Amino acid sequence: MIRETQLHFEVLVIGGGPAGMAAAARAAECDVRVGIVDDNFKLGGQIWRGQSEDKTSDSKQSTEASKWVERLSAAGVTSLCGLRVVHQPVAGVLLAENLDGFCELTYEKLILATGARERFLPFPGWTLPNVMGAGGLQAMVKCGLPIRGKRVIVAGTGPLLLAVAAYLREHGAEIPLISEQASWGNLARFGAALLGWPAKIIQGVQLKRSLAGIPFAANSWPLAAHGEQTLKSVTISRAGRVETIPCDYLACGFHLVPNIELPLLLGCALVNGCVQVDDFQRTTVASIFCTGEPTSIGGVELALVEGQIAGLASVGRTAEARALFGERHKARRFAQLLDRTFRLRPELRSLPLPETIVCRCEDVSHSRLREHTSWRSAKLHTRCGMGPCQGRICGAALQFLFKWKPDSVRPPVFPARVETLAATAGELNCNTAKG
Amino acid sequence: MPSSVASDQVTLTVNGAPVVVPFAATVAVAMMIAGQACRTSVNGEPRGPLCGMGICFECRVTIDGKVHCRSCQVLCEQGMEVNTEK
Amino acid sequence: MSKANYDVVVVGAGIVGAACADELAHRGLQVAVVDRDIVGSGATAAGMGHIVVMDDSDAQFALTRYSQQLWQELRPSLPEDVEYDQCGTIWVAADEEEMIEVRRKQDYYGKRRVPTEVLDAHALQSLEPNLRQNLAGGILVPEDGVLYPPCAARFLLSRAQKHGVKVRLDVSVARIGEGRVEFTDGSKMLAEVIVNAAGASAPELTPGLEIQKRKGHLVITDRYPGFVRHQLVELGYLKSAHSLTADSVAFNVQPRRTGQILIGSSRQYGAEHKAVDNFMLVRMLQRAQEYMPGLAQMSTVRTWTGFRAATPDKLPLIGQSTGDKTVFLATGHEGLGITTSLGTARLLADQITGRKSEIPVEPYLPSRTVKEHVHA
């Protein structure tokens, strides 16, 4: 990518996960110039990270991922990887940055497919090295971390835990326990409800096979992680009993929260903490669509169908988009089921001790935060949320712990270099992308 | 710089010591293989990668003199010099 | 909320209101502080926290110098999170014309026993190697410092509370006057004196106040300890602060104790919304890069804005209002609210308690304004 350029697309997609890829492919297949932007070095987002190369993992997923990669390529979509959107200097122009430079992106239609991130909750010892997110540890293994023979406890909540445990086990990890905070009742209802999704049953059966023999506890959560410089063991609550299990890694995440920062910066309205969209995935801002997890945490199938609807709608193919509404409706019911099943239980609010760090960037403890009555007050007086993660880690936790509403979003929506923010439109070379 | 012994491996230095990693590994993985924390927190605690997707900033290291690099977003290259930072 | 009797009710829990409440309580008065938001949510949250002597006028010098000395006295009591650091200011001269200003300052401060050191180009470079080459020099004021304003305000207010001051946050005031503070929920507080310390919003409570909002932008970077050692301000700043109509930016950077670099400053008239104005942000950052090219590669973590309260003669309003005798003003501090909060508190308390002030108060009295406009 040329430094300091301005790139124009008829349809610009932000986010290269399943939703973004589906949107970009469908739009480009209608003979329109489409660009897709993602901050990772390859497309795929989180769930499809390294999917097309990984031989051992869920073969259906990797087939699905490869299919979309091929469709994107065949349709002539311009992929801009390693690029992150940081600011909207003027309406209709996005400023994006990579390791070497920055560029401006302009568009006629914008599709936001910024995905989701894991929710982390603080508990004593959670800041120890080798305590990571569930998706976080999986990403490390996908990026070359040797895990064979290592003991990994998987904890938290959400279907991601099972997928991660299966993946790690396939790569040789020993899983002493999967600790899920949801109740047996909720999980049983979840299992029963899966009858409505045959594809998910097949996945479920495969998963069951991959996880055979791994102890699974519901009504269970981590109480503390122990170790001096790195993790040595984890204490888990299991239906009232407490046990301490030695391990090398703790893969712990409490489901997902949507990445709504960029939509908020662009002025999109929210509903129930997610981006508000109409039937055609249009947000409340003209020319801006949103698909996938930022509209509701719903998994791959929902992301794919929403992405396609947005892609088609962005190029005016409303009839074809409408044809997918039924599929989306079905997939959305799965999203609602997920939400109900993996709701966080109130006991998790009591996990942190007064000295437990909640804001990791600025080392702000739970007791210091408890003195405040709002996110803004806490930010201003303790610096919680004013570090480089911009409150992405601690904010989600505090929303659960204290029910604090997040603050308004200001640029840069992700840390950006001074020279990037100091760029003016007039000074950049206008250079429309080819192909 | 001498080329790596095997073409599916990369050698880089972490805090001065050589570390061998699989090809296409990220620097965050290199830090974990080396058993080194990436950074020290405000209160002096050792920290390593948390989110694995480039948003938590716990995996920051100095790479070839450039500070505050998110190591989970950087692929290892032969001869890279990585140092932990505050 | 029930009616209550106070000696003083201070409207505004920013650093000025907090300092006033603290000082008044210290003198034994029954005080309440009210604010429509959290402590330090206005200009205090957007101040650079630069404790600085300024010499635009003798009156400005007197107040800033008096206040700076008060901060130095207070320093041992300040908790860690106020992050007080006596790093000094360097006023940077880009050319010979600005060096003339340097020598004027040296002379002015010298006569008033404020220590300074004139720096030639070489000395400037060795004190601040990350400034660009070919600057003319500057003047170092070693007794200036920096702190973190929201925590300073909170400290002053907590100290006031220990002396019995009542604090009510998240309450909106509908009107003040005639010994009454009336809230939008219908409740009231009665007081002998009401202090309007509402900053840029002061005219909402005291109609006719000649205070205009002057918007400013700030940017803070990730940690780069040692990159900047002093608060650095270009001498051209004085040109921009002087202008009453034009939008302007100036090179103004500060090292935070955390190693983060705070980048300012900008001034706009007529801007009412809090959103970041990209054209100002760009100008401000370009100006900063001109003086310190190394900033270009630094990671910025946040940008934000605030509104200073600006008066026509650039001096604050400290004292009894000319309209209602029960209302006193402590507002209009423009870019010097953090510095002069302590001096303001002393002067205000002196007037309320009938004590003689340590510096002449006439320049800051609200009665100094010749014209009285009553806006509808």
mmCIF file of C-alpha atoms in Angstrom, chain B residues 9-80:
data_model
loop_
_atom_site.group_PDB
_atom_site.id
_atom_site.type_symbol
_atom_site.label_atom_id
_atom_site.label_comp_id
_atom_site.label_asym_id
_atom_site.label_seq_id
_atom_site.Cartn_x
_atom_site.Cartn_y
_atom_site.Cartn_z
ATOM 1 C CA GLN B 9 12.137 -21.774 11.698
ATOM 2 C CA VAL B 10 13.163 -18.238 12.526
ATOM 3 C CA THR B 11 15.798 -17.095 15.021
ATOM 4 C CA LEU B 12 15.451 -13.748 16.731
ATOM 5 C CA THR B 13 16.806 -12.290 19.964
ATOM 6 C CA VAL B 14 14.692 -11.580 23.011
ATOM 7 C CA ASN B 15 16.433 -9.393 25.578
ATOM 8 C CA GLY B 16 19.698 -10.351 23.996
ATOM 9 C CA ALA B 17 19.207 -14.108 24.021
ATOM 10 C CA PRO B 18 18.475 -16.086 20.833
ATOM 11 C CA VAL B 19 15.067 -17.730 20.508
ATOM 12 C CA VAL B 20 14.002 -20.138 17.786
ATOM 13 C CA VAL B 21 10.373 -20.021 16.715
ATOM 14 C CA PRO B 22 8.276 -21.672 14.013
ATOM 15 C CA PHE B 23 7.999 -19.811 10.737
ATOM 16 C CA ALA B 24 5.065 -17.359 10.722
ATOM 17 C CA ALA B 25 5.028 -17.132 14.501
ATOM 18 C CA THR B 26 4.237 -13.776 16.035
ATOM 19 C CA VAL B 27 6.639 -11.945 18.319
ATOM 20 C CA ALA B 28 4.178 -12.478 21.175
ATOM 21 C CA VAL B 29 4.594 -16.205 20.684
ATOM 22 C CA ALA B 30 8.357 -15.749 20.679
ATOM 23 C CA MET B 31 8.115 -13.989 24.044
ATOM 24 C CA MET B 32 6.061 -16.854 25.444
ATOM 25 C CA ILE B 33 8.437 -19.471 24.058
ATOM 26 C CA ALA B 34 11.300 -17.526 25.632
ATOM 27 C CA GLY B 35 9.397 -17.491 28.934
ATOM 28 C CA GLN B 36 9.722 -13.710 29.135
ATOM 29 C CA ALA B 37 7.063 -11.250 30.190
ATOM 30 C CA CYS B 38 6.476 -8.620 27.504
ATOM 31 C CA ARG B 39 6.298 -5.635 29.752
ATOM 32 C CA THR B 40 6.182 -4.368 33.322
ATOM 33 C CA SER B 41 3.013 -2.670 34.491
ATOM 34 C CA VAL B 42 2.733 0.699 36.243
ATOM 35 C CA ASN B 43 3.033 -1.072 39.619
ATOM 36 C CA GLY B 44 5.887 -3.263 38.477
ATOM 37 C CA GLU B 45 4.002 -6.474 37.676
ATOM 38 C CA PRO B 46 5.080 -8.700 34.787
ATOM 39 C CA ARG B 47 2.551 -8.804 31.952
ATOM 40 C CA GLY B 48 2.068 -10.923 28.845
ATOM 41 C CA PRO B 49 -0.456 -11.244 26.033
ATOM 42 C CA LEU B 50 -4.104 -11.331 27.079
ATOM 43 C CA CYS B 51 -6.438 -10.862 24.125
ATOM 44 C CA GLY B 52 -4.296 -12.196 21.276
ATOM 45 C CA MET B 53 -5.990 -9.845 18.826
ATOM 46 C CA GLY B 54 -4.233 -6.539 19.226
ATOM 47 C CA ILE B 55 -6.524 -4.591 21.521
ATOM 48 C CA CYS B 56 -5.329 -5.096 25.094
ATOM 49 C CA PHE B 57 -1.819 -3.653 24.599
ATOM 50 C CA GLU B 58 -0.394 -5.969 27.263
ATOM 51 C CA CYS B 59 1.941 -7.625 24.780
ATOM 52 C CA ARG B 60 3.881 -4.461 23.959
ATOM 53 C CA VAL B 61 7.596 -4.790 23.335
ATOM 54 C CA THR B 62 10.331 -2.827 21.631
ATOM 55 C CA ILE B 63 11.146 -4.348 18.233
ATOM 56 C CA ASP B 64 14.328 -3.242 16.462
ATOM 57 C CA GLY B 65 14.298 -0.042 18.471
ATOM 58 C CA LYS B 66 10.666 0.797 17.834
ATOM 59 C CA VAL B 67 8.743 1.115 21.104
ATOM 60 C CA HIS B 68 5.186 0.067 21.980
ATOM 61 C CA CYS B 69 4.812 -2.574 19.255
ATOM 62 C CA ARG B 70 1.918 -4.953 19.832
ATOM 63 C CA SER B 71 3.828 -8.181 19.511
ATOM 64 C CA CYS B 72 0.748 -10.281 18.759
ATOM 65 C CA GLN B 73 0.353 -8.311 15.528
ATOM 66 C CA VAL B 74 3.953 -8.633 14.336
ATOM 67 C CA LEU B 75 5.397 -11.654 12.547
ATOM 68 C CA CYS B 76 8.861 -12.756 13.612
ATOM 69 C CA GLU B 77 11.641 -12.062 11.181
ATOM 70 C CA GLN B 78 15.118 -13.509 11.123
ATOM 71 C CA GLY B 79 17.453 -11.415 13.252
ATOM 72 C CA MET B 80 14.790 -9.272 14.886
#
